[in-house]
CSV table of C-alpha atoms and ligand atoms in Angstrom, one decimal:
chain,number,residue,atom,x,y,z
A,130,MET,CA,-12.1,-8.2,-14.0
A,131,ASN,CA,-8.8,-7.1,-11.9
A,132,PRO,CA,-9.5,-8.5,-7.8
A,133,ILE,CA,-10.0,-5.8,-6.8
A,134,GLU,CA,-13.3,-4.9,-9.0
A,135,GLN,CA,-14.4,-8.5,-8.0
A,136,ILE,CA,-14.1,-7.6,-4.3
A,137,LEU,CA,-15.9,-4.5,-4.4
A,138,ASN,CA,-18.1,-5.4,-6.9
A,139,GLU,CA,-19.9,-7.4,-3.8
A,140,PHE,CA,-18.7,-5.2,-0.5
A,141,PRO,CA,-18.9,-0.8,-0.3
A,142,VAL,CA,-15.4,-1.1,1.1
A,143,LEU,CA,-12.2,-3.4,1.0
A,144,ILE,CA,-10.5,-3.5,3.7
A,145,VAL,CA,-6.1,-3.2,3.5
A,146,ASP,CA,-3.7,-3.7,6.6
A,147,GLY,CA,-1.9,-0.7,8.3
A,148,ALA,CA,1.8,-0.8,9.2
A,149,MET,CA,4.1,-3.7,9.0
A,150,ALA,CA,7.1,-1.8,10.4
A,151,THR,CA,5.2,-0.7,14.0
A,152,GLU,CA,3.7,-3.8,14.4
A,153,LEU,CA,7.4,-5.6,14.0
A,154,GLU,CA,8.9,-3.2,16.6
A,155,ASN,CA,5.8,-3.8,18.7
A,156,TYR,CA,7.0,-7.5,18.8
A,157,GLY,CA,10.3,-5.7,19.9
A,158,CYS,CA,12.2,-5.9,15.4
A,159,ASN,CA,15.3,-2.8,15.5
A,160,LEU,CA,14.7,-1.8,12.2
A,161,ASN,CA,16.8,1.0,12.4
A,162,ASP,CA,18.3,-0.3,9.4
A,163,SER,CA,18.6,1.5,5.6
A,164,LEU,CA,16.6,-2.3,4.4
A,165,TRP,CA,13.7,-1.3,7.5
A,166,SER,CA,11.0,-4.6,7.3
A,167,ALA,CA,12.9,-5.9,4.4
A,168,LYS,CA,16.4,-6.9,6.5
A,169,ILE,CA,13.3,-9.4,8.6
A,170,LEU,CA,12.9,-10.7,5.5
A,171,MET,CA,16.3,-12.1,6.3
A,172,GLU,CA,16.8,-12.2,9.6
A,173,ASN,CA,12.7,-12.5,10.8
A,174,PRO,CA,10.5,-13.9,8.5
A,175,GLU,CA,8.3,-15.9,10.3
A,176,LEU,CA,7.4,-12.7,12.3
A,177,ILE,CA,6.5,-11.7,9.3
A,178,LYS,CA,3.9,-13.7,8.2
A,179,LYS,CA,2.2,-13.6,12.0
A,180,VAL,CA,2.1,-9.9,11.7
A,181,HIS,CA,-0.6,-10.2,8.5
A,182,VAL,CA,-2.0,-13.0,10.3
A,183,ASP,CA,-2.7,-10.5,12.8
A,184,TYR,CA,-3.9,-8.3,10.3
A,185,PHE,CA,-6.5,-10.5,8.4
A,186,GLN,CA,-7.7,-11.2,11.9
A,187,ALA,CA,-8.4,-7.7,12.5
A,188,GLY,CA,-10.4,-7.6,9.6
A,189,ALA,CA,-8.2,-7.0,6.6
A,190,ASP,CA,-9.3,-7.5,3.2
A,191,CYS,CA,-5.5,-7.4,1.8
A,192,ALA,CA,-1.9,-7.9,2.6
A,193,ILE,CA,0.9,-6.0,1.5
A,194,THR,CA,4.1,-7.5,1.4
A,195,ALA,CA,6.8,-6.9,3.6
A,196,SER,CA,9.3,-6.3,-0.3
A,197,TYR,CA,8.4,-2.1,0.5
A,198,GLN,CA,12.6,-1.3,0.5
A,199,ALA,CA,13.2,-5.4,-0.4
A,200,THR,CA,15.4,-5.1,-3.6
A,201,ILE,CA,17.9,-7.0,-5.8
A,202,GLU,CA,20.5,-3.3,-5.5
A,203,GLY,CA,19.5,-2.8,-1.1
A,204,TYR,CA,20.4,-6.4,-0.8
A,205,GLN,CA,23.6,-6.7,-3.1
A,206,GLU,CA,24.2,-3.4,-1.0
A,207,ARG,CA,24.2,-5.6,2.0
A,208,GLY,CA,26.3,-8.9,0.6
A,209,LEU,CA,24.1,-11.3,-1.0
A,210,THR,CA,24.3,-11.9,-4.3
A,211,GLU,CA,21.4,-11.2,-7.2
A,212,SER,CA,20.0,-14.6,-6.6
A,213,GLN,CA,19.6,-14.9,-2.4
A,214,ALA,CA,18.1,-10.9,-3.2
A,215,ILE,CA,15.9,-12.5,-5.5
A,216,ALA,CA,14.6,-15.2,-3.0
A,217,LEU,CA,13.8,-12.9,-0.3
A,218,ILE,CA,11.2,-10.8,-2.5
A,219,THR,CA,10.2,-14.0,-4.0
A,220,LYS,CA,10.0,-14.8,0.1
A,221,SER,CA,7.5,-11.0,0.7
A,222,VAL,CA,5.0,-12.3,-1.6
A,223,GLU,CA,5.4,-16.7,-0.5
A,224,LEU,CA,5.1,-15.5,3.9
A,225,ALA,CA,2.1,-13.0,2.8
A,226,THR,CA,-0.2,-16.0,1.3
A,227,GLN,CA,0.5,-18.7,3.3
A,228,ALA,CA,-0.7,-16.3,6.4
A,229,ARG,CA,-3.7,-16.1,3.7
A,230,ASP,CA,-4.3,-19.3,2.7
A,231,GLU,CA,-3.8,-20.4,6.9
A,232,PHE,CA,-6.5,-17.9,7.8
A,233,TRP,CA,-8.6,-18.7,5.3
A,234,GLY,CA,-8.2,-22.4,5.4
A,235,ALA,CA,-9.1,-22.0,9.2
A,236,ALA,CA,-11.3,-18.5,9.5
A,237,ALA,CA,-14.7,-19.6,11.6
A,238,ASP,CA,-16.9,-16.5,10.3
A,239,ARG,CA,-16.1,-16.1,6.3
A,240,SER,CA,-19.9,-15.0,5.9
A,241,ASP,CA,-19.4,-11.2,5.7
A,242,ARG,CA,-15.4,-11.1,4.2
A,243,PRO,CA,-14.0,-11.9,0.6
A,244,LYS,CA,-11.1,-13.7,1.2
A,245,PRO,CA,-8.2,-12.0,1.2
A,246,LEU,CA,-5.7,-10.2,-1.6
A,247,VAL,CA,-1.8,-10.7,-1.6
A,248,ALA,CA,-0.4,-7.3,-3.2
A,249,ALA,CA,2.8,-7.1,-3.4
A,250,SER,CA,4.4,-3.7,-2.3
A,251,VAL,CA,6.2,-2.1,-5.1
A,252,GLY,CA,7.7,0.3,-3.0
A,253,PRO,CA,9.7,3.9,-4.4
A,254,TYR,CA,12.9,4.8,-5.6
A,255,GLY,CA,13.6,7.0,-2.6
A,256,ALA,CA,12.6,3.9,-0.4
A,257,PHE,CA,15.4,2.5,-1.7
A,258,LEU,CA,18.0,5.3,-1.9
A,259,SER,CA,17.1,5.5,1.8
A,260,ASP,CA,17.2,9.0,2.4
A,261,GLY,CA,13.1,11.2,1.9
A,262,SER,CA,13.0,11.2,-1.6
A,263,GLU,CA,10.1,9.9,-1.4
A,264,TYR,CA,8.8,12.8,0.4
A,265,ARG,CA,9.7,15.8,-1.5
A,266,GLY,CA,10.4,14.0,-5.0
A,267,GLY,CA,13.4,15.3,-6.9
A,268,TYR,CA,14.6,12.4,-8.5
A,269,ALA,CA,18.7,13.0,-9.9
A,270,ILE,CA,17.1,9.5,-13.0
A,271,GLY,CA,14.5,10.0,-15.1
A,272,GLU,CA,11.5,8.0,-16.4
A,273,GLU,CA,13.8,5.3,-18.0
A,274,GLN,CA,16.9,4.8,-15.3
A,275,LEU,CA,13.8,4.5,-12.6
A,276,ALA,CA,11.9,2.0,-15.0
A,277,ALA,CA,15.3,-0.1,-14.8
A,278,PHE,CA,15.3,0.3,-11.6
A,279,HIS,CA,12.0,-1.5,-11.1
A,280,ARG,CA,11.3,-4.1,-13.4
A,281,GLU,CA,13.5,-6.7,-12.3
A,282,ARG,CA,11.7,-6.3,-8.6
A,283,ILE,CA,8.7,-6.1,-10.8
A,284,ARG,CA,9.4,-9.3,-12.6
A,285,VAL,CA,10.1,-11.2,-9.5
A,286,LEU,CA,7.1,-10.1,-7.5
A,287,VAL,CA,4.7,-11.2,-10.4
A,288,GLU,CA,6.7,-14.6,-10.7
A,289,ALA,CA,5.9,-15.0,-6.9
A,290,GLY,CA,2.4,-14.9,-7.2
A,291,ALA,CA,1.4,-11.5,-6.4
A,292,ASP,CA,-2.5,-11.5,-6.8
A,293,ILE,CA,-1.8,-7.5,-7.3
A,294,LEU,CA,0.9,-4.5,-7.2
A,295,ALA,CA,0.8,-1.7,-4.8
A,296,CYS,CA,2.5,0.7,-6.6
A,297,GLU,CA,3.0,3.0,-3.2
A,298,THR,CA,3.9,6.5,-1.3
A,299,LEU,CA,5.4,7.5,-5.5
A,300,PRO,CA,6.6,11.2,-4.8
A,301,CYS,CA,6.3,12.0,-8.1
A,302,LEU,CA,4.4,11.3,-11.6
A,303,ALA,CA,7.4,10.1,-13.5
A,304,GLU,CA,8.2,6.7,-11.2
A,305,ALA,CA,4.4,5.6,-11.7
A,306,LYS,CA,5.0,6.4,-15.8
A,307,ALA,CA,7.8,4.4,-15.1
A,308,ILE,CA,6.2,1.4,-13.9
A,309,VAL,CA,3.2,1.4,-16.0
A,310,SER,CA,5.5,0.6,-18.7
A,311,VAL,CA,7.6,-2.0,-16.8
A,312,LEU,CA,3.8,-2.6,-15.5
A,313,GLU,CA,3.2,-3.4,-19.9
A,314,GLU,CA,5.1,-6.2,-19.9
A,315,PHE,CA,3.1,-8.0,-17.8
A,316,PRO,CA,-0.2,-7.4,-19.0
A,317,GLN,CA,-2.5,-9.6,-17.4
A,318,VAL,CA,-1.4,-7.6,-14.1
A,319,SER,CA,-3.2,-4.9,-12.6
A,320,ALA,CA,-1.6,-2.4,-10.3
A,321,TRP,CA,-2.7,0.8,-7.6
A,322,PHE,CA,-0.8,3.3,-7.5
A,323,THR,CA,-0.6,5.4,-4.5
A,324,PHE,CA,1.2,8.6,-4.0
A,325,SER,CA,2.9,10.3,-1.2
A,326,ALA,CA,0.8,14.3,-0.5
A,327,LYS,CA,2.3,17.7,0.7
A,328,ASP,CA,-0.8,18.9,1.4
A,329,GLU,CA,-5.1,18.7,-0.3
A,330,PHE,CA,-4.3,19.3,-3.8
A,331,HIS,CA,-0.2,18.1,-4.4
A,332,ILE,CA,1.9,14.7,-4.1
A,333,SER,CA,4.7,15.3,-3.0
A,334,ASP,CA,6.8,16.8,-5.2
A,335,GLY,CA,4.2,19.3,-6.5
A,336,GLU,CA,2.6,18.1,-8.9
A,337,ARG,CA,-1.3,18.4,-8.4
A,338,ILE,CA,-2.8,14.7,-7.7
A,339,ALA,CA,-5.8,15.2,-9.8
A,340,ASP,CA,-2.9,15.7,-12.8
A,341,CYS,CA,-2.0,12.0,-11.7
A,342,ALA,CA,-5.2,10.5,-11.3
A,343,LYS,CA,-6.2,11.7,-14.7
A,344,TRP,CA,-2.8,9.8,-16.8
A,345,LEU,CA,-3.4,6.8,-15.0
A,346,GLU,CA,-7.5,7.0,-15.6
A,347,GLN,CA,-6.5,5.8,-19.2
A,348,LYS,CA,-4.1,2.7,-18.4
A,349,SER,CA,-6.5,-0.2,-18.3
A,350,GLN,CA,-3.5,-2.0,-16.0
A,351,VAL,CA,-4.6,0.8,-13.2
A,352,ALA,CA,-6.7,-1.1,-10.8
A,353,ALA,CA,-7.4,2.2,-8.4
A,354,ILE,CA,-6.0,5.5,-8.1
A,355,GLY,CA,-5.3,6.9,-4.4
A,356,ILE,CA,-2.6,8.4,-1.7
A,357,ASN,CA,-0.3,6.2,1.4
A,358,CYS,CA,2.2,7.1,3.9
A,359,THR,CA,0.4,11.2,3.9
A,360,ALA,CA,-0.8,12.8,7.1
A,361,PRO,CA,-4.6,11.7,7.5
A,362,GLN,CA,-5.9,16.1,7.2
A,363,PHE,CA,-5.0,15.9,3.7
A,364,ILE,CA,-7.1,12.6,2.3
A,365,GLY,CA,-10.9,14.4,2.3
A,366,SER,CA,-9.6,17.0,0.1
A,367,LEU,CA,-7.4,14.5,-1.7
A,368,ILE,CA,-10.1,11.6,-2.4
A,369,GLN,CA,-12.0,14.9,-4.1
A,370,GLU,CA,-9.6,15.8,-6.6
A,371,VAL,CA,-8.7,12.3,-7.5
A,372,LYS,CA,-12.4,11.7,-7.9
A,373,SER,CA,-12.6,14.6,-10.4
A,374,ALA,CA,-9.9,13.6,-12.6
A,375,SER,CA,-11.1,9.4,-12.0
A,376,SER,CA,-13.7,7.0,-12.5
A,377,LYS,CA,-11.7,4.5,-10.7
A,378,PRO,CA,-11.6,2.7,-7.6
A,379,VAL,CA,-9.9,5.2,-5.2
A,380,ILE,CA,-8.0,3.9,-2.7
A,381,VAL,CA,-6.3,5.6,0.7
A,382,TYR,CA,-4.5,4.6,3.2
A,383,PRO,CA,-3.3,7.4,5.7
A,384,ASN,CA,-1.0,7.5,8.5
A,385,SER,CA,-1.7,7.2,11.6
A,386,GLY,CA,-0.9,10.4,14.0
A,387,ALA,CA,-2.3,13.6,13.5
A,388,THR,CA,-6.9,14.2,14.5
A,389,TYR,CA,-9.2,15.7,13.9
A,390,ASP,CA,-10.7,17.8,16.8
A,391,PRO,CA,-14.3,19.2,15.6
A,392,VAL,CA,-14.2,21.2,18.7
A,393,SER,CA,-11.4,22.9,18.7
A,394,LYS,CA,-11.1,22.2,15.2
A,395,THR,CA,-7.3,21.4,14.9
A,396,TRP,CA,-5.9,18.4,14.2
A,397,SER,CA,-3.6,17.0,16.9
A,398,GLU,CA,-0.6,15.5,16.4
A,399,GLU,CA,-1.8,12.7,19.4
A,400,PRO,CA,-3.5,9.4,17.8
A,401,SER,CA,-6.8,9.5,20.1
A,402,ALA,CA,-8.5,6.4,20.8
A,403,GLY,CA,-11.2,5.9,18.8
A,404,ALA,CA,-9.9,8.5,15.8
A,405,PHE,CA,-9.4,6.2,12.9
A,406,SER,CA,-12.6,4.9,12.7
A,407,ALA,CA,-14.4,8.1,12.7
A,408,ASN,CA,-11.3,9.6,9.9
A,409,SER,CA,-11.9,6.1,8.1
A,410,LYS,CA,-15.7,6.5,8.2
A,411,ALA,CA,-15.6,9.9,6.7
A,412,TRP,CA,-12.9,9.1,4.1
A,413,HIS,CA,-15.6,6.1,2.4
A,414,GLU,CA,-18.3,9.1,3.0
A,415,ALA,CA,-16.1,11.3,0.4
A,416,GLY,CA,-15.4,8.7,-2.2
A,417,ALA,CA,-13.0,6.0,-0.9
A,418,ASP,CA,-13.6,2.3,-2.1
A,419,ILE,CA,-10.1,0.9,-0.4
A,420,ILE,CA,-9.0,1.9,2.9
A,421,GLY,CA,-6.4,1.2,5.5
A,422,GLY,CA,-3.6,2.6,7.4
A,423,CYS,CA,0.2,3.4,6.6
A,424,CYS,CA,2.9,4.7,9.0
A,425,SER,CA,2.1,3.9,12.9
A,426,THR,CA,-1.1,2.0,12.1
A,427,THR,CA,-1.7,-1.0,14.0
A,428,PRO,CA,-4.5,-3.8,13.8
A,429,ALA,CA,-7.0,-2.1,16.0
A,430,ASP,CA,-6.9,0.7,13.5
A,431,ILE,CA,-7.9,-2.3,10.8
A,432,ALA,CA,-10.5,-3.7,13.2
A,433,ALA,CA,-12.0,0.2,13.7
A,434,ILE,CA,-12.2,0.0,9.8
A,435,ALA,CA,-14.1,-3.1,10.0
A,436,SER,CA,-16.6,-2.4,12.7
A,437,TRP,CA,-17.7,0.4,10.1
A,438,ALA,CA,-17.5,-1.1,7.2
A,439,ARG,CA,-18.7,-4.7,7.8
A,440,GLN,CA,-22.0,-3.9,10.0
A,441,GLY,CA,-23.6,-7.4,8.5
A,442,LYS,CA,-24.3,-7.4,5.1
A,443,PRO,CA,-22.1,-7.4,2.0
A,444,SER,CA,-23.7,-4.9,-0.3
A,445,GLU,CA,-26.7,-5.5,-2.2
A,446,VAL,CA,-25.3,-6.7,-6.3
B,503,LIG,ZN1,3.8,5.3,5.5
């Protein structure tokens, strides 16, 4: 049984954490850099650990490591050696694991939550390019080169001891296929796959998410399928599309931002207090099993999920 299944056997919802970058900025970091939060792995690793602890305290059952934009090539372009880059990618997993172990060791109440997981972020090729193509697709390279791009970092993340891989913000099915082909070289490892989407039915490069889910459904190492880094108003429909093609757990961690006003029946771009709580509950009712937040979500948003997802006892098993 993979770590996600184990938790979902006991709890109706697995709560993923929120944005790393937003919290680092709240702590005063300047992330205006092509390495983004991966820069902070070099400069202030303790702060990354602190953000992980903040999210565990808010109720997250799963930390996503700061390796999204941490790649060997990216660090090498910054003048680091290959072994220095590998050490930093390893460190992203170590920081989350230390935060989890320290938090869990001191947790006042463990009765209504599982021991949190560490999910190693496998950011898309577009995040390394730092040109926005993770929201467009249209990569200039094919599946085989994408697999070559992902292989070494995945090996490092697995060897660092992550519980699961978070293959996230994928703009196209070809990148998911490339990562699955690499995963097959590590048969004991499971991973979730989340795409960036452009509307209610399609991932960023225009493919139907249902077709992506149908392909991933057959792969035993795929622990969950869904969407991240996408506007919240598309999520309800996207959940239904994934469910129409797959029986695997559905994962969503959208961006904060737009909120639905049921009176005017319009979406506002201004986040409102309580909106993430209401939205996330609706996503669960629509069929999402694993829920968290992506860009500009904060520990308050994760606490808002916990406020409805963790009321008293775990579900009956
Ligand atoms: Zn995001």
